[in-house]
XYZ file of C-alpha atoms in Angstrom:
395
model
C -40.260 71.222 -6.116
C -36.770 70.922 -8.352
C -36.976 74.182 -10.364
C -38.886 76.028 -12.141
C -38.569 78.464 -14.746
C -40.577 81.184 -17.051
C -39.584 84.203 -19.465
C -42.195 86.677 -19.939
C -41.751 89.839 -22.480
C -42.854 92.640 -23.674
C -42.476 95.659 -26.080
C -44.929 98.155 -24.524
C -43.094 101.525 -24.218
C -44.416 102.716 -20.965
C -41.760 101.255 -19.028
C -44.415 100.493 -15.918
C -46.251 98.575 -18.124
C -43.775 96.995 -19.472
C -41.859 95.948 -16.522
C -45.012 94.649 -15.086
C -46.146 92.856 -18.046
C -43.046 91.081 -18.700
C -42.449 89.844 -15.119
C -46.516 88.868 -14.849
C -45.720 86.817 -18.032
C -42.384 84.930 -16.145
C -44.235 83.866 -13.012
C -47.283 82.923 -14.820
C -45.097 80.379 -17.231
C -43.068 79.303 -14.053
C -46.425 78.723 -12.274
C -44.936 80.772 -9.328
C -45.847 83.293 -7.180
C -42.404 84.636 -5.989
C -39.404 83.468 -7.158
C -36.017 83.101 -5.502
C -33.527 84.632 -8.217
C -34.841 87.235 -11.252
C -32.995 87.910 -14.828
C -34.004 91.055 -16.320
C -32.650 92.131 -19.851
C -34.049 95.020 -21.612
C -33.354 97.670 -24.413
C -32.470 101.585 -23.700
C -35.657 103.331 -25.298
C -36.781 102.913 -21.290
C -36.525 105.200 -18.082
C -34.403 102.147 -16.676
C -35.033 103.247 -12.801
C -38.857 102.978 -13.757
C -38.917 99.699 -15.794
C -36.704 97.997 -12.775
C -39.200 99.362 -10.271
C -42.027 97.459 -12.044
C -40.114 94.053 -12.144
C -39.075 94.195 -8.466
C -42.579 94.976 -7.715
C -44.377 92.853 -9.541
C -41.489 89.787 -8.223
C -42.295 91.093 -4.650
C -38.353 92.175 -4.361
C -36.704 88.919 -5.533
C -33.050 89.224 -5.664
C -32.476 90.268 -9.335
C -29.797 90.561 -11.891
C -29.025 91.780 -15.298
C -27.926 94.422 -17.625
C -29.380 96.916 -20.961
C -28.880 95.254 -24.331
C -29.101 95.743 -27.897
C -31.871 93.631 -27.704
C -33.756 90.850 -26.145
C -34.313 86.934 -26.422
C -37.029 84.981 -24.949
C -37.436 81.940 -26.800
C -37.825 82.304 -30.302
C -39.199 85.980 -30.203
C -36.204 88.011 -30.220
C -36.994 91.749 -30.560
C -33.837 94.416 -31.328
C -36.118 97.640 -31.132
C -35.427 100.567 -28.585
C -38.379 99.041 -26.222
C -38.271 95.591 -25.220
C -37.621 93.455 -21.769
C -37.043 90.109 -20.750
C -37.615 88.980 -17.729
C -37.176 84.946 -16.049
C -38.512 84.190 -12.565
C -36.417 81.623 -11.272
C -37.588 79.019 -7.852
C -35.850 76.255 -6.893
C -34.512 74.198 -3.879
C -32.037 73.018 -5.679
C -30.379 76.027 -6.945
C -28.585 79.126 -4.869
C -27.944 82.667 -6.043
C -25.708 85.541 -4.179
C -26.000 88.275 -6.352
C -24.349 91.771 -5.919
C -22.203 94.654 -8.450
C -19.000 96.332 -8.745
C -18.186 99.567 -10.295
C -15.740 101.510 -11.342
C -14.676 99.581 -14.378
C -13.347 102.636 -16.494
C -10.648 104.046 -13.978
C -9.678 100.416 -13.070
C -11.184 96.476 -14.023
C -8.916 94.640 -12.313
C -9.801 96.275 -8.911
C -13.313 95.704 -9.429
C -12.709 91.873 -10.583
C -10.465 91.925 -7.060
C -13.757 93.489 -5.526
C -16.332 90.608 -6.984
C -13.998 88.276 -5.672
C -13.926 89.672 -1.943
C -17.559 90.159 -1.862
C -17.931 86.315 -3.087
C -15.020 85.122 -0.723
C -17.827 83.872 1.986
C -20.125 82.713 -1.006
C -17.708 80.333 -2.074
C -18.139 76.358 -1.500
C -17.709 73.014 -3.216
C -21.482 73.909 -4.451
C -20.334 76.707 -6.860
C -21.270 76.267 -10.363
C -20.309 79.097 -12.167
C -20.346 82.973 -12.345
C -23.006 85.109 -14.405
C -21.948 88.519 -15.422
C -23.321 91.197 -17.332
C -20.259 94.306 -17.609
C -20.473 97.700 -18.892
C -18.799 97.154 -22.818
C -17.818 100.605 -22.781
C -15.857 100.355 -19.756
C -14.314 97.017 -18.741
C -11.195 95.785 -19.787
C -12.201 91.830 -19.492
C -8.825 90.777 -19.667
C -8.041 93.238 -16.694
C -11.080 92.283 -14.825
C -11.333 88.757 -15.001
C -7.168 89.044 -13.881
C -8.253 90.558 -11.076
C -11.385 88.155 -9.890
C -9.559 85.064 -10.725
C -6.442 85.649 -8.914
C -8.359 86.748 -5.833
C -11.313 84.177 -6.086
C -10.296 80.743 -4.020
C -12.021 77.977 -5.838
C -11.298 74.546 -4.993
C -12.043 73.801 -8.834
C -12.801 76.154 -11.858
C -15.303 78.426 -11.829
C -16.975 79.383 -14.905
C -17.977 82.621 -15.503
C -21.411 83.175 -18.289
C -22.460 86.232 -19.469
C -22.187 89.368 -21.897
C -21.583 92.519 -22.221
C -24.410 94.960 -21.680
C -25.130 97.387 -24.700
C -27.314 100.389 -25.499
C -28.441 99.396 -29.480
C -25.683 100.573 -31.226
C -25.723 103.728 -29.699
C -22.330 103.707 -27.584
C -23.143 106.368 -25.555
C -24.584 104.615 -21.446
C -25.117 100.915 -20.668
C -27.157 99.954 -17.549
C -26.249 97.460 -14.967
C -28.948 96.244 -13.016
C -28.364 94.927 -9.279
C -31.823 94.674 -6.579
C -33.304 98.126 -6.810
C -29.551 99.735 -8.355
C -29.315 100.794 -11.984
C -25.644 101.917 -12.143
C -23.487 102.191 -15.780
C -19.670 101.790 -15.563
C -20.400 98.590 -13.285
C -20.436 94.803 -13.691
C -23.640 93.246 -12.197
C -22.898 89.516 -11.087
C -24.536 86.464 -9.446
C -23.212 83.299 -8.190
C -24.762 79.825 -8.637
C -24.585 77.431 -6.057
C -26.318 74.040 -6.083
C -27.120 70.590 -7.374
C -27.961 70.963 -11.394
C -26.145 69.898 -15.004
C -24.901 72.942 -16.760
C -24.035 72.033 -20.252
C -22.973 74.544 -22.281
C -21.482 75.814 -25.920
C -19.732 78.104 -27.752
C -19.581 79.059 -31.745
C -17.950 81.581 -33.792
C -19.501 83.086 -36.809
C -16.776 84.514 -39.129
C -14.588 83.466 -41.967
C -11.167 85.012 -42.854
C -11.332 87.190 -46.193
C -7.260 87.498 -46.804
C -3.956 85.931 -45.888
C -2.174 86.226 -42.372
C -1.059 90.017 -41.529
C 1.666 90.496 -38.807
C 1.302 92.999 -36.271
C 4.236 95.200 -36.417
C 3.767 97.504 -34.119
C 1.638 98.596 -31.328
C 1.237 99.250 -27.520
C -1.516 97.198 -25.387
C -4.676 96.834 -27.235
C -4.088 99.728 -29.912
C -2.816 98.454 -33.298
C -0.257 101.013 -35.416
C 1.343 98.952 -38.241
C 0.555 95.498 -39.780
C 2.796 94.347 -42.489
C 5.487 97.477 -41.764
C 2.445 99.540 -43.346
C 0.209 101.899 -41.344
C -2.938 99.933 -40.531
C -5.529 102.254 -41.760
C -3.415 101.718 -45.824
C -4.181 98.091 -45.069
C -7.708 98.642 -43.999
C -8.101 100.610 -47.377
C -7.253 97.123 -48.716
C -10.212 95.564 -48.122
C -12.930 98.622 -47.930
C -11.637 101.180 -50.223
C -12.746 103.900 -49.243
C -11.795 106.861 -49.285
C -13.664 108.655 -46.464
C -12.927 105.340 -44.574
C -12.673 107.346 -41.613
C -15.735 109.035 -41.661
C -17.831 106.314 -42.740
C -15.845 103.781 -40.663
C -19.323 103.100 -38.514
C -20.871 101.506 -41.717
C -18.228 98.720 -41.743
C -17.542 98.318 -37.835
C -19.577 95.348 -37.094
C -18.617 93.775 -40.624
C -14.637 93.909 -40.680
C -12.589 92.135 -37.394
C -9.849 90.669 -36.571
C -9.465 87.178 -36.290
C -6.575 85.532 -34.750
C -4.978 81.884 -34.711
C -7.336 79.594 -32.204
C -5.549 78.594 -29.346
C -5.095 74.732 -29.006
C -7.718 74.279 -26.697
C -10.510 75.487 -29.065
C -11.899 72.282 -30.264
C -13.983 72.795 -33.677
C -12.471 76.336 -34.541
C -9.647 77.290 -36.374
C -9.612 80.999 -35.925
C -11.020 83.491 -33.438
C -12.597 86.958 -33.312
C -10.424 88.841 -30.893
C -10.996 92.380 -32.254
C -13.707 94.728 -33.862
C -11.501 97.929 -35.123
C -12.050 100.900 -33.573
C -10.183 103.751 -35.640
C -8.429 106.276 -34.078
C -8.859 109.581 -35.749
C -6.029 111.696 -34.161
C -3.211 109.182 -35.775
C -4.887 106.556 -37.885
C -4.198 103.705 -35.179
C -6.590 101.049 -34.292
C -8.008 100.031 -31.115
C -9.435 96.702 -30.469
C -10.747 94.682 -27.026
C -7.853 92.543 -26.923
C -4.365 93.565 -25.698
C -1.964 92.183 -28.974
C 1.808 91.938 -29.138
C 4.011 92.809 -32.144
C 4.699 89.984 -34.390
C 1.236 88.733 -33.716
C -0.271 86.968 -36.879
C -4.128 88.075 -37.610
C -6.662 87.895 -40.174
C -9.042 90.246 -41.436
C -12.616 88.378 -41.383
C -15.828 88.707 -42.449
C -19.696 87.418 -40.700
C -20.684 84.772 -42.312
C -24.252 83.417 -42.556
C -23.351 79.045 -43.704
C -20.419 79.191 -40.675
C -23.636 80.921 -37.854
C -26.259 78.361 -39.153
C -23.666 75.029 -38.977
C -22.279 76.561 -35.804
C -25.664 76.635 -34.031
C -26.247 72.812 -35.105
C -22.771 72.200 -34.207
C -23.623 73.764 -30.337
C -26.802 71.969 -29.927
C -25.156 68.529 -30.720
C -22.584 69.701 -28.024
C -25.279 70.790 -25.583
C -27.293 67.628 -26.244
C -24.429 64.969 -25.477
C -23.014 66.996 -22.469
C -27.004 67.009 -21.124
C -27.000 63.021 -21.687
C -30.939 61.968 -20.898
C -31.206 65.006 -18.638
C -33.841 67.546 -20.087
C -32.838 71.243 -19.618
C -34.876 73.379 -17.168
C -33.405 76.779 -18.284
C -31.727 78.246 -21.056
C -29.795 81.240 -21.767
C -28.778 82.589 -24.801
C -25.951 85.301 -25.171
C -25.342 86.201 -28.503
C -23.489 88.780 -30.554
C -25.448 92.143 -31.722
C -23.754 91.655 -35.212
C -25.530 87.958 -35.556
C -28.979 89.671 -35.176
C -31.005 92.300 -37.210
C -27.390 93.891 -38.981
C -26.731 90.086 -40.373
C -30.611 88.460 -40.641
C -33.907 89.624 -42.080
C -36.356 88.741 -39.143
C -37.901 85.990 -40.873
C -34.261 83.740 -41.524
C -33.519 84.740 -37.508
C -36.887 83.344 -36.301
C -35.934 80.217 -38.337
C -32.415 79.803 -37.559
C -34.130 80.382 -33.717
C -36.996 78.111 -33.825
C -34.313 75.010 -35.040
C -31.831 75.890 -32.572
C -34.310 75.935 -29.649
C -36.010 72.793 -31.066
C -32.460 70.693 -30.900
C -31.626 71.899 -27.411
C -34.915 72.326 -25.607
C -38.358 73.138 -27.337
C -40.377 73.277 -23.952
C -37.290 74.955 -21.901
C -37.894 78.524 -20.803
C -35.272 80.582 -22.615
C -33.732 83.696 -21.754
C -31.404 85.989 -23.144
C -29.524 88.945 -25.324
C -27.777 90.493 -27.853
C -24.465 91.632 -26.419
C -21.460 93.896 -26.876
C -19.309 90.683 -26.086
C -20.028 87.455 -25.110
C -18.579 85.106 -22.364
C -18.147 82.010 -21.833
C -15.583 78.966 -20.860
C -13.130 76.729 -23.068
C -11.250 74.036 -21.650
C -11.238 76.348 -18.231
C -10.405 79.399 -19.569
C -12.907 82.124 -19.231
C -13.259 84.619 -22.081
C -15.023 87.424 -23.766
C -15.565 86.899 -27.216
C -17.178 88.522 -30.084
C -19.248 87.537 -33.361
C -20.685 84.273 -31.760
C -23.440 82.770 -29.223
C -22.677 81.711 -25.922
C -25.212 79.442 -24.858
C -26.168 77.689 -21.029
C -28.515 75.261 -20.411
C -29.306 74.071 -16.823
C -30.921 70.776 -16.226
């Protein structure tokens, strides 16, 4: 049998529907009647317990896992309103899947990384081929987490963990987490692969510094006070002056971050997202998703459309000569919520969609999101990262 593979989806808003239409679509394009494993990705405009009741019924109660997004990708239809779900029906005797969920995020990530690791500790062979996760964004400290699973997963080799952040369209309010029958927020939903099968996979930023290097002068963990000796909201102000920055500060979130120096390792990139400014009202501080120590060197950046598009050709190539002859069977797609309707009218995203999925795979099913954070591997180091498109192919 090998595997086999469909993504069904839909947009209808009555989540039964939906659920069941969507899942209906899957098997029928896998040419299944059950599968073994289920992905479901879907926006927040749903009852979630009611749209996850549909997909489990309709899948006859296939192990299942997956998370709320800012919006949904199933080939080249990728849809960013408040009602649309994903769903890929997965059988295969080649491929294994132990899925399960951890919670508690907020109050503490590393204990629930240290918790996916003792739940996997039986899971665990040679056969491993990497990690899927789908965290609350509003919740997990990745660094934290990924601190904890790591130093309490034994591996005999590297295990790479794929994934994103689960998000609730720009709202920032409740992400879902979606595990069996469970809809939880404040969790990570996870699921192991096991098996015989080529993963290929490839990472690419999308943004281009705007200024010269800015030292971080001081700050505590993740929260920024002083760049340059100056407060870091004056050097904001340098860039967007405005000056009801701080009320308006949502309007120029997703197009303002901080970029740092690429570690060695990063083959093709020369700087790195590592933070989207969050401003602190109270004291005019900054807090970002990566923990930063003073004398740091950063760069403010900007999205930037010519770096996306030549960084999607750039990850197919990659894709393509890790794959070899092999043909991929699945793909997934996890890419930024900035990169999607905030940066593309929905006729240059179709486009830039239809290429991409004609270089990698144009008859692969292909599954996926828009995230609050995307992860994925380099050179054996797993990471969350934001602006760019993490994106998997099995074969």
């Amino acid at each position: 049998m090998a595997t086999k593979a469909g993504v069904g989806m839909s947009h209808h808003h009555n989540p039964s529907i939906a659920g069941h239409e969507a899942a209906e679509q899957a098997l029928e394009n896998a040419g299944i009647s059950k599968p073994d494993f289920v992905f479901m990705f879907a926006s927040v405009g749903y009852d979630q317990h009611s749209l996850l009741r549909a997909v489990r019924e309709t899948t006859e109660g296939a192990p299942l896992t997956g998370c709320s997004a800012e919006g949904t990708i199933g080939g080249e239809d990728a849809d960013e309103s408040n009602f649309s779900v994903v769903v890929a029906a997965i059988s295969s005797d080649e491929l294994q899947w132990t899925n399960g969920i951890a919670t508690g995020l907020r109050a503490d990530s590393r204990a629930a990384g240290q918790q996916v690791a003792q739940n996997l500790k039986r899971d665990i062979s040679s056969a491993a081929m990497g990690l899927f996760v789908f965290p609350d964004a509003l919740a997990v400290n990745f660094d934290h987490f990924v601190s904890g699973l790591e130093t309490n997963l034994s591996t005999e080799h590297f295990l790479p963990l794929w994934g994103g952040a689960a998000g609730d369209n720009f709202a920032r309010r409740q992400t879902y987490q979606y595990y069996n029958d469970e809809v939880v927020s404040d969790g990570a939903a996870y699921a192991l692969l096991s098996g015989e099968a080529q993963a290929a996979w490839a990472i690419s930023h999308g943004c281009i510094p705007i200024g010269n290097e800015r030292i971080v002068t001081r700050c505590q963990g993740n929260i920024i006070y002083e760049i340059d000796g100056k407060p870091i909201l004056e050097v904001i102000k340098e860039y967007i002056p405005d000056p009801d920055l701080v009320a308006n500060w949502y309007r120029y979130a997703l197009t303002l971050a901080l970029c740092f120096k690429a570690p060695e390792y990063f083959e093709g990139e020369e700087y790195i997202v590592q933070g989207i400014p969050r401003i602190n009202k109270d004291d005019g501080s900054v807090t970002i998703q990566t923990e930063v120590t003073e004398g740091t060197s950063v760069w403010f950046s900007s999205r930037d459309k010519e770096k996306l598009a030549t960084g999607l050709d750039r990850m197919a190539a990659q894709i393509r000569h890790q794959l070899g002859d092999t043909q991929p069977n699945l793909v997934f797609q996890f890419d930024c919520a900035s990169r999607g309707k905030m940066m593309f009218r929905d006729q240059e995203r179709s486009k830039l969609l239809e290429q991409f999925r004609h270089s990698v795979g144009p008859d692969a099913p292909w599954v996926g999101f828009y995230t609050y954070g995307e992860i994925g591997p380099v050179a054996e180091h797993n990471l969350r990262h934001i602006y760019t498109a993490v994106v998997l192919t099995l074969g």
